[in-house]
Structures are given as structure tokens and as C-alpha cells.
Amino acid sequence: MPAESPRGPRLCVLLIEDSEDDALLLVHRFRSSGYTLDVLRVDTPDQTEAALRSRNWDVVISDHDLPGFSAISALGIIKQLELDVPFIIVSGVIREETAITAMRAGAHDYLSKNQLERLIPAVEREVREAENRRQSRQALAAQHEADARFQAVAASTPGVIFQMTRHASGQLSFAYASDATDMLLGVSAQQLCEDGAHFSRMLLPDDHQALDDALASSASTGGRLNWEGRIQTGAGDTKWINVRGSVRRGPMHEAIWEGVMWNITHSKQTEAELRASQDHLKALSNHLQHAKEEERERIARDVHDVLGGHLVALKFSASLMASRLDAPAEQRLAQVTSIEALIDEAIDTVSRVTRELRPGILKDFGLAAAIESHAEDFSKRTGIHCHVLCADDDIELPEAESIALFRIFQESLTNVSKHAKAEHVEIRLVHTGDGVSLEVGDDGIGLADTDLAKPHSFGLRGVRERVTSLGGCVDFSRRMPKGTRLQVVLPLSDMSTASSDQELSS
């Protein structure tokens, strides 16, 4: 509707009229009805087009026939400019056929100049209709824009945006599903909307009831739907999905959910792996605690049985010698020799236990020397020949890395003695350019892939945990023609930094 002014409603009127008197008559009719006019009179095609381009008009009132111009021509200009403006023909004499032709060309009404009492009501009606059409176009444009935004969001969302209905029978149907349906469910959005039961058939039997219960609870309480479960696609893939949505009631009081389905398979796998890792670490911790107690028991046994026995024997020999001070020199020399042998054995025992607890050679002479010394002790104890190749005897590592590599070496030899049934072991300790590599290979029965996954492979698991904590990598593989190969590589950059820090501090 035209805007109000202090003098009454305002109308912008374009008059296509060659008679100034007839134009004044029309203007008088509006003003006598209380309207304030902003009016322009034109009578040629160029003037008409220029006026239509210059501003928006509330109504165009045109005579039917003008010299060199007509209402039909004016309608053609309006159509060319794609304008929606009320067009009313006011003519002196007009035949019915002519009026029908004009209406078909786009005129909204026609009046006779001799019967202008219909002019104001006709203009007001057409102005209202034009405003309604304008608002409808705006609403439609806004709806198209909203649809375009929604489609853009739906296309860029990795999850499936859906509208789902659960009927009284429990059957599900989908009124809408985004294009991500194909990627998540393996069917097109159109297929899912045409056959909502397809989604129910994809659910694994163990999870079907859980979804029904979640839907029933959401529908009864009005709460949000949040369900996790598994589906099996037509390709045979099993996926974890999360369905979230808000519920509302439809016209038949049916429950309708709008929301998103997400693929959470990766997060579920990560969660399962984390849980398994935590279980493994717990088992490894228990094993290490048990192994620590066994080691303490073994050391206590060595100290008690071996070293204690030697000390008792020394005490007995010293007492015996003290009671026979007047014995011949040959007997006293024999007793001293026996005591010296017991002392040597005690020293060897103390040295062996000390090396096993914390090899002093590791600190004094470096990792290469400690590995060679332990390999020699291992060969003597087990009879398994060890060949050690340390291409870089001057390898200097921080204390933490040296101890870790030495303990890994000890563990690998322990595994060889317990499980490999090997006769020979080859040990290599070398620089790799950007790290330090320790390699232990044997000629035993070999290591199967299943051995790495055994729940009680604590030795191998302990090696892997040690290496991971230092930022290195570990590899277990078969050795040709037979046997097992363990390779541990620790990065050199971190260790070099630590070594430089130690040098600066010293």
C-alpha cells in the first residue's frame, strides 16, 4: 500500500496520456479521494521507457490509443523491463475484443473515461495485489536462499543430515537424507527415502533393540536422541554410527526426528585400541613387578647361598687356622691357599651380581664394552656362541639411552636362551647416520607373527615400550635361513643434544 503522508496516502502514478485535460481529470479524481499524488505524464515510447527506468511506480494508467503509441506497446515495454506494476487502461471508447486483447497482454483492468467511479477502487485493489505479489516473491526468494544455504551445509557435512519418522508399527521412514548417505550407508539418499526399512535391515541384530529403545525413550520424553550402534553395508563393511536428533510431533502425532548420522568407526577403533593398550600396560606392569620380585629372590639366593656359603667357609677356615697356629708351615700354607680361593669366588660372585644390577663397565667404558662383556658372560653361562660387531667403539650416548639399549640387549639374550634353541647369536651396534642401531640375530627356531600378539609376550612388549618411550623404533623379523632378528633404532638428534648438555655441564 502507498505510504501515508500528512495530506493522505501517497501514490506514484505514471500517466500515459496525450490529452492534458484528461490527465487533469484523472488527477482530480485521486485528489478528491484524499490521495497525494506524485504524478508524471508521458505520451511516447521513449518517454515511457525512461520513466519506467527512473523509479518505481505504484500504478501505470494509460489511454488505449495515442498518436504513434498504444497501451499494448506500453505493456510490451513493461514486459521487456520485467516489471510488475499495476497497469490500468482508461479509454474513451474501447471495444470488448480490444479490452480482452489488452488483458491478455498484461493489463490488470480497463475503464471508460465516462465511468471513473471504479477508478479509485480498481487502483487500490491492484496496488494491494501488487504488494502481495512483491511480498510473495520476497518470501520465495528468501526460501530459495535458505534452501541453497541448507544444501550447501548438507553437502559439506561429512555426516548424513536426515528427517526420520517412526510410525505406530515401529517402521522407520525418511522424508529427507543428504548426499552423504551414499558414503556412510552405501545407498543413495533416494533409495533410503523410498525404502526406510533398508536402514533397519542394515542394523546388526545385537544393536537393533537398543535403537528401538532409544527412539521410544526420545519419543515419550521429548528428549534428544543420541544412539551409537553398528551397521553392515551391502559391501560387507561393518561401521559404527552415531545418530543424534531432536524430536517433534507431526500432524498425525507421529514422532519425527531431525538430526545427523556420523561415522564413528575410527573413534571406536581408537577407543578399543586404547583400552587394549591400557590392559597390556597393566599386565606388563604386573609382569615387571613380578619379574622384579623374582630378580630380588634370585639375587638374595646368590648372596645367601653362594656368598653366604663362602663367608661361612671363610669363618670356619679362619677359626681352624687360629686353633692350629703351631701346625706345620705346609698345612698353614694350604689353609691360606684355600681361604684365598674362597675369597676369589666371593669376589667373583659380588662382581657378577653387581654387573647384573648395574654394570659399572657401562659407565666407565661405554655401551660397546658393556655389550661385549655381557655377551661373553652369556656365552660362558649358556654355551651359546656370541659374535659381537661394534663398528663404532666410540659410541657415546646419554646415560638413560645407554641403560635402555643395554637392558634391551639383556632381554633379547634372555629370550634367546629361553625360547630360540639357538647355537649362535650375532650382535651389531652401529651408527646409522641419523641414529644408533642395535641388532641381535640368532639361528634358532624363529619367531611367528602370532608370537608378537600373544597376551603374555611381556619380554617383547617391554622392549617395544622402552623403545617407544625414547622416540625410537623396533622391528622383529625372521632371519634367513632360520632364526629371529631384533633391530632397535634410536634417533641420534635427541641423544646428541643430551650428550652436548652433559659435556657443557661437566
Coordinates of C-alpha atoms in Angstrom, one line a residue:
M1 CA 0.0 0.0 0.0
P2 CA 1.2 3.5 -0.6
A3 CA 2.8 5.3 2.3
E4 CA 0.7 7.7 4.4
S5 CA 1.5 11.5 4.4
P6 CA 0.1 14.4 6.4
R7 CA -2.2 15.1 3.5
G8 CA -3.3 11.5 2.9
P9 CA -2.0 8.3 1.2
R10 CA 0.7 9.0 -1.4
L11 CA 0.6 7.4 -4.8
C12 CA 3.3 7.5 -7.5
V13 CA 1.3 7.5 -10.8
L14 CA 2.7 7.3 -14.3
L15 CA 0.1 8.6 -16.8
I16 CA 0.4 7.6 -20.4
E17 CA -1.9 10.2 -21.9
D18 CA -1.7 12.6 -24.8
S19 CA -4.6 14.8 -23.5
E20 CA -3.6 17.1 -20.7
D21 CA -7.3 17.7 -19.9
D22 CA -8.0 14.0 -19.5
A23 CA -4.8 13.8 -17.3
L24 CA -6.0 16.6 -15.1
L25 CA -9.4 14.9 -14.8
L26 CA -7.7 11.7 -13.5
V27 CA -5.5 13.6 -11.1
H28 CA -8.6 15.4 -9.7
R29 CA -10.3 12.1 -9.2
F30 CA -7.4 10.9 -7.0
R31 CA -7.0 14.1 -5.0
S32 CA -10.8 14.3 -4.4
S33 CA -10.4 10.8 -2.8
G34 CA -7.8 12.1 -0.4
Y35 CA -4.6 11.0 -2.2
T36 CA -1.4 12.9 -2.5
L37 CA 0.0 12.3 -6.0
D38 CA 3.5 12.1 -7.3
V39 CA 2.5 12.1 -11.0
L40 CA 4.3 12.2 -14.4
R41 CA 2.6 12.3 -17.8
V42 CA 4.2 10.8 -20.8
D43 CA 2.9 10.1 -24.3
T44 CA 5.7 8.5 -26.3
P45 CA 7.5 5.1 -26.1
D46 CA 10.9 6.7 -25.3
Q47 CA 9.4 8.9 -22.5
T48 CA 7.6 5.8 -21.1
E49 CA 10.6 3.6 -21.1
A50 CA 12.7 6.4 -19.5
A51 CA 10.1 7.0 -16.8
L52 CA 9.8 3.3 -16.0
R53 CA 13.6 3.0 -15.7
S54 CA 13.9 6.1 -13.5
R55 CA 11.9 5.0 -10.5
N56 CA 9.3 2.6 -9.0
W57 CA 5.7 3.4 -9.8
D58 CA 2.6 2.4 -7.7
V59 CA 0.4 2.3 -10.8
V60 CA 0.5 3.0 -14.5
I61 CA -2.7 4.4 -16.1
S62 CA -2.7 4.5 -19.8
D63 CA -5.0 5.6 -22.6
H64 CA -5.6 2.9 -25.1
D65 CA -4.8 4.7 -28.3
L66 CA -2.3 7.6 -28.6
P67 CA -0.7 9.1 -31.8
G68 CA 2.0 6.6 -32.7
F69 CA 1.7 4.8 -29.4
S70 CA -0.8 2.4 -27.6
A71 CA -1.4 0.7 -24.3
I72 CA -0.4 -2.6 -25.9
S73 CA 3.0 -1.1 -26.8
A74 CA 3.4 0.3 -23.3
L75 CA 2.7 -3.2 -21.9
G76 CA 5.4 -4.5 -24.2
I77 CA 7.9 -2.1 -22.7
I78 CA 6.9 -3.2 -19.1
K79 CA 7.3 -6.8 -20.1
Q80 CA 10.7 -6.1 -21.7
L81 CA 11.9 -4.4 -18.5
E82 CA 10.5 -7.3 -16.4
L83 CA 8.5 -5.0 -14.1
D84 CA 5.5 -6.0 -12.0
V85 CA 3.4 -2.8 -11.8
P86 CA -0.4 -2.4 -11.9
F87 CA -1.4 -1.4 -15.4
I88 CA -4.9 0.1 -15.9
I89 CA -6.3 1.2 -19.2
V90 CA -8.6 4.2 -19.1
S91 CA -10.0 5.0 -22.6
G92 CA -12.9 6.9 -24.1
V93 CA -14.2 4.1 -26.3
I94 CA -12.9 0.6 -26.3
R95 CA -14.4 -2.5 -27.8
E96 CA -14.7 -5.6 -25.8
E97 CA -12.4 -7.6 -28.1
T98 CA -9.8 -4.9 -27.7
A99 CA -10.1 -4.9 -23.9
I100 CA -9.7 -8.7 -23.9
T101 CA -6.6 -8.4 -26.0
A102 CA -5.2 -5.8 -23.6
M103 CA -5.9 -8.0 -20.6
R104 CA -4.2 -10.9 -22.2
A105 CA -1.2 -8.7 -22.9
G106 CA -0.9 -7.9 -19.2
A107 CA -3.3 -5.2 -18.4
H108 CA -4.9 -5.5 -14.9
D109 CA -8.1 -3.7 -15.6
Y110 CA -9.8 -1.3 -18.1
L111 CA -12.2 1.6 -17.5
S112 CA -14.1 4.0 -19.5
K113 CA -13.3 7.7 -19.2
N114 CA -17.1 8.2 -18.8
Q115 CA -17.3 5.9 -15.8
L116 CA -14.4 6.9 -13.5
E117 CA -16.2 5.9 -10.3
R118 CA -14.4 2.5 -10.5
L119 CA -11.0 4.1 -10.9
I120 CA -10.0 4.5 -7.2
P121 CA -11.3 1.1 -6.1
A122 CA -9.6 -0.6 -9.1
V123 CA -6.3 1.2 -8.4
E124 CA -6.4 0.3 -4.7
R125 CA -7.2 -3.3 -5.4
E126 CA -4.4 -3.6 -7.9
V127 CA -1.9 -1.8 -5.7
R128 CA -2.7 -4.3 -2.9
E129 CA -2.4 -7.2 -5.3
A130 CA 1.0 -5.9 -6.5
E131 CA 2.2 -5.6 -2.9
N132 CA 1.1 -9.2 -2.2
R133 CA 2.9 -10.4 -5.2
R134 CA 6.0 -8.5 -4.1
Q135 CA 5.9 -10.0 -0.7
S136 CA 5.4 -13.4 -2.1
R137 CA 8.4 -13.0 -4.4
Q138 CA 10.5 -11.9 -1.4
A139 CA 9.3 -14.8 0.7
L140 CA 10.0 -17.2 -2.2
A141 CA 13.5 -15.7 -2.8
A142 CA 14.2 -16.0 0.9
Q143 CA 13.0 -19.6 0.9
H144 CA 15.3 -20.4 -2.1
E145 CA 18.2 -18.7 -0.4
A146 CA 17.5 -20.7 2.8
D147 CA 17.3 -23.9 0.8
A148 CA 20.5 -23.1 -1.0
R149 CA 22.3 -22.4 2.3
F150 CA 20.9 -25.7 3.7
Q151 CA 22.0 -27.7 0.7
A152 CA 25.5 -26.1 0.9
V153 CA 25.8 -27.0 4.6
A154 CA 24.4 -30.5 4.0
A155 CA 26.8 -31.1 1.1
S156 CA 29.8 -30.0 3.2
T157 CA 28.8 -32.0 6.3
P158 CA 30.5 -35.4 6.4
G159 CA 27.6 -36.8 8.3
V160 CA 24.1 -37.7 7.0
I161 CA 21.5 -35.0 7.7
F162 CA 18.1 -36.6 7.9
Q163 CA 14.5 -36.3 8.7
M164 CA 13.2 -39.6 10.1
T165 CA 9.7 -40.7 11.2
R166 CA 8.8 -43.6 13.4
H167 CA 5.3 -44.9 12.7
A168 CA 3.0 -46.7 15.1
S169 CA 4.1 -50.0 13.7
G170 CA 7.7 -49.2 14.6
Q171 CA 8.7 -48.9 11.0
L172 CA 11.1 -46.1 10.1
S173 CA 10.8 -43.8 7.1
F174 CA 13.0 -41.0 5.8
A175 CA 11.5 -37.9 4.3
Y176 CA 14.9 -36.4 3.7
A177 CA 18.6 -37.6 3.7
S178 CA 21.6 -35.7 2.5
D179 CA 24.0 -36.9 -0.2
A180 CA 26.5 -38.2 2.4
T181 CA 24.1 -41.2 2.7
D182 CA 25.9 -43.0 -0.1
M183 CA 29.3 -42.6 1.6
L184 CA 28.1 -43.7 5.1
L185 CA 25.4 -46.3 4.3
G186 CA 26.3 -47.4 0.9
V187 CA 22.9 -46.5 -0.6
S188 CA 21.7 -43.3 -2.3
A189 CA 19.6 -40.7 -0.5
Q190 CA 16.7 -41.5 -2.9
Q191 CA 16.9 -45.2 -2.1
L192 CA 16.8 -44.6 1.6
C193 CA 13.8 -42.2 1.3
E194 CA 12.0 -44.7 -0.9
D195 CA 12.6 -47.6 1.4
G196 CA 13.2 -46.6 5.1
A197 CA 13.2 -50.2 6.1
H198 CA 16.5 -50.6 4.4
F199 CA 18.2 -48.8 7.3
S200 CA 16.6 -51.2 9.8
R201 CA 17.9 -54.1 7.8
M202 CA 21.4 -52.8 8.0
L203 CA 21.5 -52.8 11.8
L204 CA 23.3 -55.6 13.4
P205 CA 20.8 -57.8 15.4
D206 CA 22.6 -57.1 18.7
D207 CA 22.1 -53.3 18.2
H208 CA 18.6 -53.3 16.7
Q209 CA 16.8 -53.4 20.1
A210 CA 19.0 -50.6 21.5
L211 CA 17.9 -48.2 18.7
D212 CA 14.2 -49.1 19.3
D213 CA 14.6 -48.4 23.0
A214 CA 16.4 -45.1 22.3
L215 CA 13.7 -44.0 19.8
A216 CA 10.9 -44.9 22.2
S217 CA 12.5 -43.1 25.1
S218 CA 13.1 -39.9 23.0
A219 CA 9.5 -40.0 21.6
S220 CA 8.0 -40.4 25.1
T221 CA 10.1 -37.8 26.9
G222 CA 10.7 -35.4 24.1
G223 CA 14.5 -35.6 24.8
R224 CA 17.2 -35.7 22.3
L225 CA 18.1 -38.9 20.5
N226 CA 21.7 -40.0 21.0
W227 CA 22.4 -43.6 20.0
E228 CA 25.6 -45.5 18.9
G229 CA 25.5 -48.8 17.2
R230 CA 26.7 -50.9 14.2
I231 CA 25.5 -51.3 10.7
Q232 CA 26.6 -53.6 7.9
T233 CA 26.7 -52.2 4.4
G234 CA 25.9 -54.0 1.2
A235 CA 29.6 -54.3 0.6
G236 CA 30.0 -56.3 3.8
D237 CA 31.7 -53.4 5.8
T238 CA 30.8 -53.1 9.5
K239 CA 30.6 -49.5 10.7
W240 CA 29.9 -47.8 14.0
I241 CA 27.5 -44.9 13.6
N242 CA 26.2 -42.2 16.0
V243 CA 22.6 -41.0 15.4
R244 CA 21.7 -37.6 17.0
G245 CA 18.5 -35.7 16.6
S246 CA 15.7 -33.6 18.1
V247 CA 12.2 -34.9 18.2
R248 CA 8.9 -33.2 17.4
R249 CA 5.3 -34.3 16.7
G250 CA 3.9 -34.4 13.2
P251 CA 0.3 -33.7 12.1
M252 CA -0.8 -37.2 12.9
H253 CA 1.1 -37.1 16.3
E254 CA 3.8 -39.3 14.9
A255 CA 7.4 -38.8 16.2
I256 CA 9.7 -37.0 13.7
W257 CA 13.4 -36.6 14.3
E258 CA 15.7 -34.2 12.5
G259 CA 19.4 -34.7 13.1
V260 CA 22.7 -36.1 11.8
M261 CA 24.3 -39.6 11.5
W262 CA 28.0 -39.7 12.0
N263 CA 30.6 -42.4 11.1
I264 CA 32.4 -43.1 14.4
T265 CA 34.2 -46.3 13.4
H266 CA 37.6 -44.7 13.7
S267 CA 37.0 -43.3 17.1
K268 CA 35.6 -46.6 18.3
Q269 CA 38.6 -48.5 16.9
T270 CA 40.9 -45.9 18.6
E271 CA 38.9 -46.4 21.9
A272 CA 39.3 -50.2 21.6
E273 CA 43.0 -49.9 20.9
L274 CA 43.5 -47.5 23.8
R275 CA 41.6 -49.9 26.1
A276 CA 43.7 -52.8 24.8
S277 CA 46.8 -50.8 25.3
Q278 CA 45.9 -49.9 28.8
D279 CA 45.1 -53.6 29.5
H280 CA 48.5 -54.6 28.0
L281 CA 50.3 -51.9 30.1
K282 CA 48.6 -53.1 33.2
A283 CA 49.6 -56.7 32.5
L284 CA 53.1 -55.5 31.6
S285 CA 53.4 -53.6 34.9
N286 CA 52.2 -56.6 36.9
H287 CA 54.7 -58.8 35.0
L288 CA 57.6 -56.3 35.6
Q289 CA 56.7 -56.2 39.3
H290 CA 56.6 -60.0 39.4
A291 CA 59.9 -60.1 37.5
K292 CA 61.4 -57.6 39.9
E293 CA 60.5 -59.8 42.8
E294 CA 61.9 -62.9 41.1
E295 CA 65.1 -61.0 40.4
R296 CA 65.3 -59.9 44.0
E297 CA 64.7 -63.5 45.1
R298 CA 67.5 -64.7 42.8
I299 CA 69.9 -62.1 44.0
A300 CA 69.1 -62.9 47.6
R301 CA 69.6 -66.6 46.8
D302 CA 73.0 -65.8 45.3
V303 CA 74.0 -63.7 48.2
H304 CA 72.7 -66.2 50.7
D305 CA 73.7 -69.5 49.1
V306 CA 76.9 -68.6 47.3
L307 CA 78.3 -65.5 49.0
G308 CA 77.0 -66.5 52.4
G309 CA 78.4 -70.0 52.0
H310 CA 81.8 -68.6 51.1
L311 CA 81.7 -66.3 54.2
V312 CA 80.8 -69.2 56.4
A313 CA 83.5 -71.3 54.9
L314 CA 86.0 -68.4 55.4
K315 CA 85.0 -68.1 59.0
F316 CA 85.3 -71.8 59.6
S317 CA 88.8 -71.9 57.9
A318 CA 89.9 -68.8 59.8
S319 CA 88.9 -70.4 63.1
L320 CA 90.5 -73.7 62.2
M321 CA 93.7 -71.8 61.3
A322 CA 93.7 -69.9 64.5
S323 CA 93.4 -73.1 66.5
R324 CA 96.3 -74.6 64.8
L325 CA 98.9 -71.9 64.8
D326 CA 101.5 -74.4 65.8
A327 CA 100.8 -76.6 62.8
P328 CA 103.5 -77.2 60.2
A329 CA 104.1 -74.5 57.7
E330 CA 102.8 -76.7 54.8
Q331 CA 99.4 -77.1 56.5
R332 CA 99.1 -73.4 57.2
L333 CA 100.0 -72.6 53.6
A334 CA 97.4 -75.0 52.4
Q335 CA 94.8 -73.3 54.6
V336 CA 95.8 -69.8 53.3
T337 CA 95.5 -71.0 49.8
S338 CA 92.0 -72.4 50.5
I339 CA 91.0 -69.1 52.1
E340 CA 92.3 -67.2 49.0
A341 CA 90.3 -69.4 46.7
L342 CA 87.1 -68.7 48.8
I343 CA 87.8 -65.0 48.7
D344 CA 88.3 -65.1 44.9
E345 CA 85.0 -66.9 44.5
A346 CA 83.3 -64.4 46.8
I347 CA 84.7 -61.5 44.8
D348 CA 83.6 -63.1 41.5
T349 CA 80.1 -63.5 43.0
V350 CA 79.9 -59.9 44.1
S351 CA 81.2 -58.7 40.8
R352 CA 78.7 -60.8 38.8
V353 CA 75.7 -59.7 40.9
T354 CA 76.9 -56.1 40.7
R355 CA 77.2 -56.3 36.9
E356 CA 73.8 -57.7 36.6
L357 CA 72.3 -55.0 38.8
R358 CA 74.1 -52.1 37.3
P359 CA 77.2 -52.8 35.1
G360 CA 79.9 -50.4 36.0
I361 CA 81.6 -51.1 32.7
L362 CA 78.7 -49.3 31.0
K363 CA 79.5 -46.0 32.8
D364 CA 83.3 -46.4 32.7
F365 CA 83.9 -47.8 29.2
G366 CA 80.7 -47.2 27.3
L367 CA 77.9 -49.2 25.7
A368 CA 80.0 -51.2 23.3
A369 CA 82.3 -52.6 26.0
A370 CA 79.3 -53.4 28.2
I371 CA 77.6 -55.4 25.4
E372 CA 80.8 -57.3 24.7
S373 CA 81.3 -58.1 28.4
H374 CA 77.7 -59.3 28.8
A375 CA 77.9 -61.4 25.6
E376 CA 81.0 -63.1 27.0
D377 CA 79.3 -63.8 30.3
F378 CA 76.2 -65.1 28.4
S379 CA 78.3 -67.5 26.3
K380 CA 80.1 -68.9 29.4
R381 CA 76.8 -69.4 31.2
T382 CA 74.7 -70.8 28.4
G383 CA 77.2 -72.3 25.9
I384 CA 75.6 -70.2 23.1
H385 CA 78.4 -68.6 21.0
C386 CA 78.1 -64.8 20.6
H387 CA 79.8 -62.8 17.9
V388 CA 79.8 -59.1 18.6
L389 CA 80.4 -56.5 15.9
C390 CA 80.7 -52.9 17.2
A391 CA 81.7 -50.9 14.2
D392 CA 81.9 -47.7 16.3
D393 CA 83.5 -48.4 19.6
D394 CA 83.4 -44.7 20.5
I395 CA 79.6 -44.5 20.5
E396 CA 78.7 -42.1 23.3
L397 CA 75.1 -41.9 24.5
P398 CA 73.4 -40.3 27.4
E399 CA 73.0 -42.5 30.4
A400 CA 69.3 -43.1 30.0
E401 CA 69.7 -44.3 26.4
S402 CA 72.7 -46.4 27.2
I403 CA 71.0 -48.2 30.0
A404 CA 67.8 -48.7 27.9
L405 CA 69.8 -50.2 25.0
F406 CA 71.8 -52.4 27.4
R407 CA 68.6 -53.6 29.1
I408 CA 67.0 -54.4 25.7
F409 CA 70.2 -56.3 24.8
Q410 CA 69.9 -58.3 28.1
E411 CA 66.2 -59.0 27.4
S412 CA 67.0 -60.2 23.9
L413 CA 69.6 -62.6 25.1
T414 CA 67.3 -63.9 27.8
N415 CA 64.6 -64.6 25.1
V416 CA 67.2 -66.4 23.0
S417 CA 68.2 -68.6 25.9
K418 CA 64.6 -69.4 26.9
H419 CA 62.9 -69.8 23.5
A420 CA 65.1 -69.8 20.5
K421 CA 67.0 -73.0 20.9
A422 CA 69.9 -71.3 19.1
E423 CA 73.6 -72.1 18.8
H424 CA 74.9 -68.8 17.6
V425 CA 74.0 -65.2 18.2
E426 CA 75.2 -62.2 16.2
I427 CA 75.2 -58.7 17.8
R428 CA 75.7 -55.4 15.9
L429 CA 75.9 -51.9 17.3
V430 CA 76.5 -49.2 14.7
H431 CA 75.7 -45.6 13.8
T432 CA 73.1 -45.4 11.1
G433 CA 73.7 -41.7 10.1
D434 CA 70.8 -40.3 12.0
G435 CA 70.6 -42.8 14.9
V436 CA 72.1 -45.7 16.7
S437 CA 71.1 -49.3 15.7
L438 CA 71.3 -52.3 17.9
E439 CA 70.7 -55.6 16.1
V440 CA 70.5 -59.1 17.7
G441 CA 70.1 -62.1 15.4
D442 CA 70.1 -65.8 16.2
D443 CA 69.9 -69.1 14.3
G444 CA 67.1 -70.6 16.4
I445 CA 63.6 -71.8 15.6
G446 CA 62.4 -68.3 14.6
L447 CA 59.5 -66.0 15.7
A448 CA 56.0 -66.5 14.3
D449 CA 53.7 -63.5 13.7
T450 CA 51.3 -64.9 16.2
D451 CA 54.0 -64.8 18.9
L452 CA 54.1 -61.0 18.7
A453 CA 50.3 -60.9 19.6
K454 CA 50.5 -63.3 22.5
P455 CA 49.0 -61.7 25.6
H456 CA 51.9 -62.9 27.7
S457 CA 54.8 -61.8 25.4
F458 CA 56.0 -59.5 28.1
G459 CA 59.6 -59.5 27.0
L460 CA 58.8 -58.3 23.5
R461 CA 56.2 -55.9 24.8
G462 CA 58.7 -54.5 27.3
V463 CA 61.3 -53.9 24.6
R464 CA 58.7 -52.1 22.5
E465 CA 57.6 -49.9 25.4
R466 CA 61.2 -49.0 26.2
V467 CA 61.9 -48.0 22.6
T468 CA 58.7 -46.1 22.1
S469 CA 59.4 -44.0 25.3
L470 CA 62.7 -42.9 23.8
G471 CA 61.2 -42.0 20.4
G472 CA 62.8 -44.9 18.5
C473 CA 61.5 -47.8 16.5
V474 CA 61.8 -51.6 16.9
D475 CA 61.5 -54.4 14.4
F476 CA 61.0 -58.1 14.9
S477 CA 61.5 -60.2 11.8
R478 CA 62.5 -63.7 10.5
R479 CA 66.2 -64.2 9.8
M480 CA 67.2 -66.3 6.8
P481 CA 67.7 -69.1 6.6
K482 CA 66.3 -69.5 10.1
G483 CA 66.2 -67.6 13.3
T484 CA 65.0 -64.3 14.6
R485 CA 66.3 -60.7 14.1
L486 CA 65.6 -57.9 16.5
Q487 CA 66.6 -54.4 15.4
V488 CA 66.3 -51.3 17.6
V489 CA 67.0 -47.8 16.2
L490 CA 67.1 -44.7 18.5
P491 CA 67.2 -41.2 16.9
L492 CA 70.6 -39.5 17.1
S493 CA 69.5 -35.9 17.2
D494 CA 67.8 -36.1 20.7
M495 CA 70.8 -38.1 22.1
S496 CA 73.3 -35.7 20.6
T497 CA 71.6 -32.8 22.3
A498 CA 71.6 -34.7 25.6
S499 CA 75.3 -35.6 25.2
S500 CA 76.2 -31.9 24.4
D501 CA 74.3 -30.8 27.5
Q502 CA 76.3 -33.3 29.6
E503 CA 79.6 -32.1 28.2
L504 CA 78.7 -28.5 28.9
S505 CA 77.7 -29.3 32.5
S506 CA 81.0 -31.1 33.0

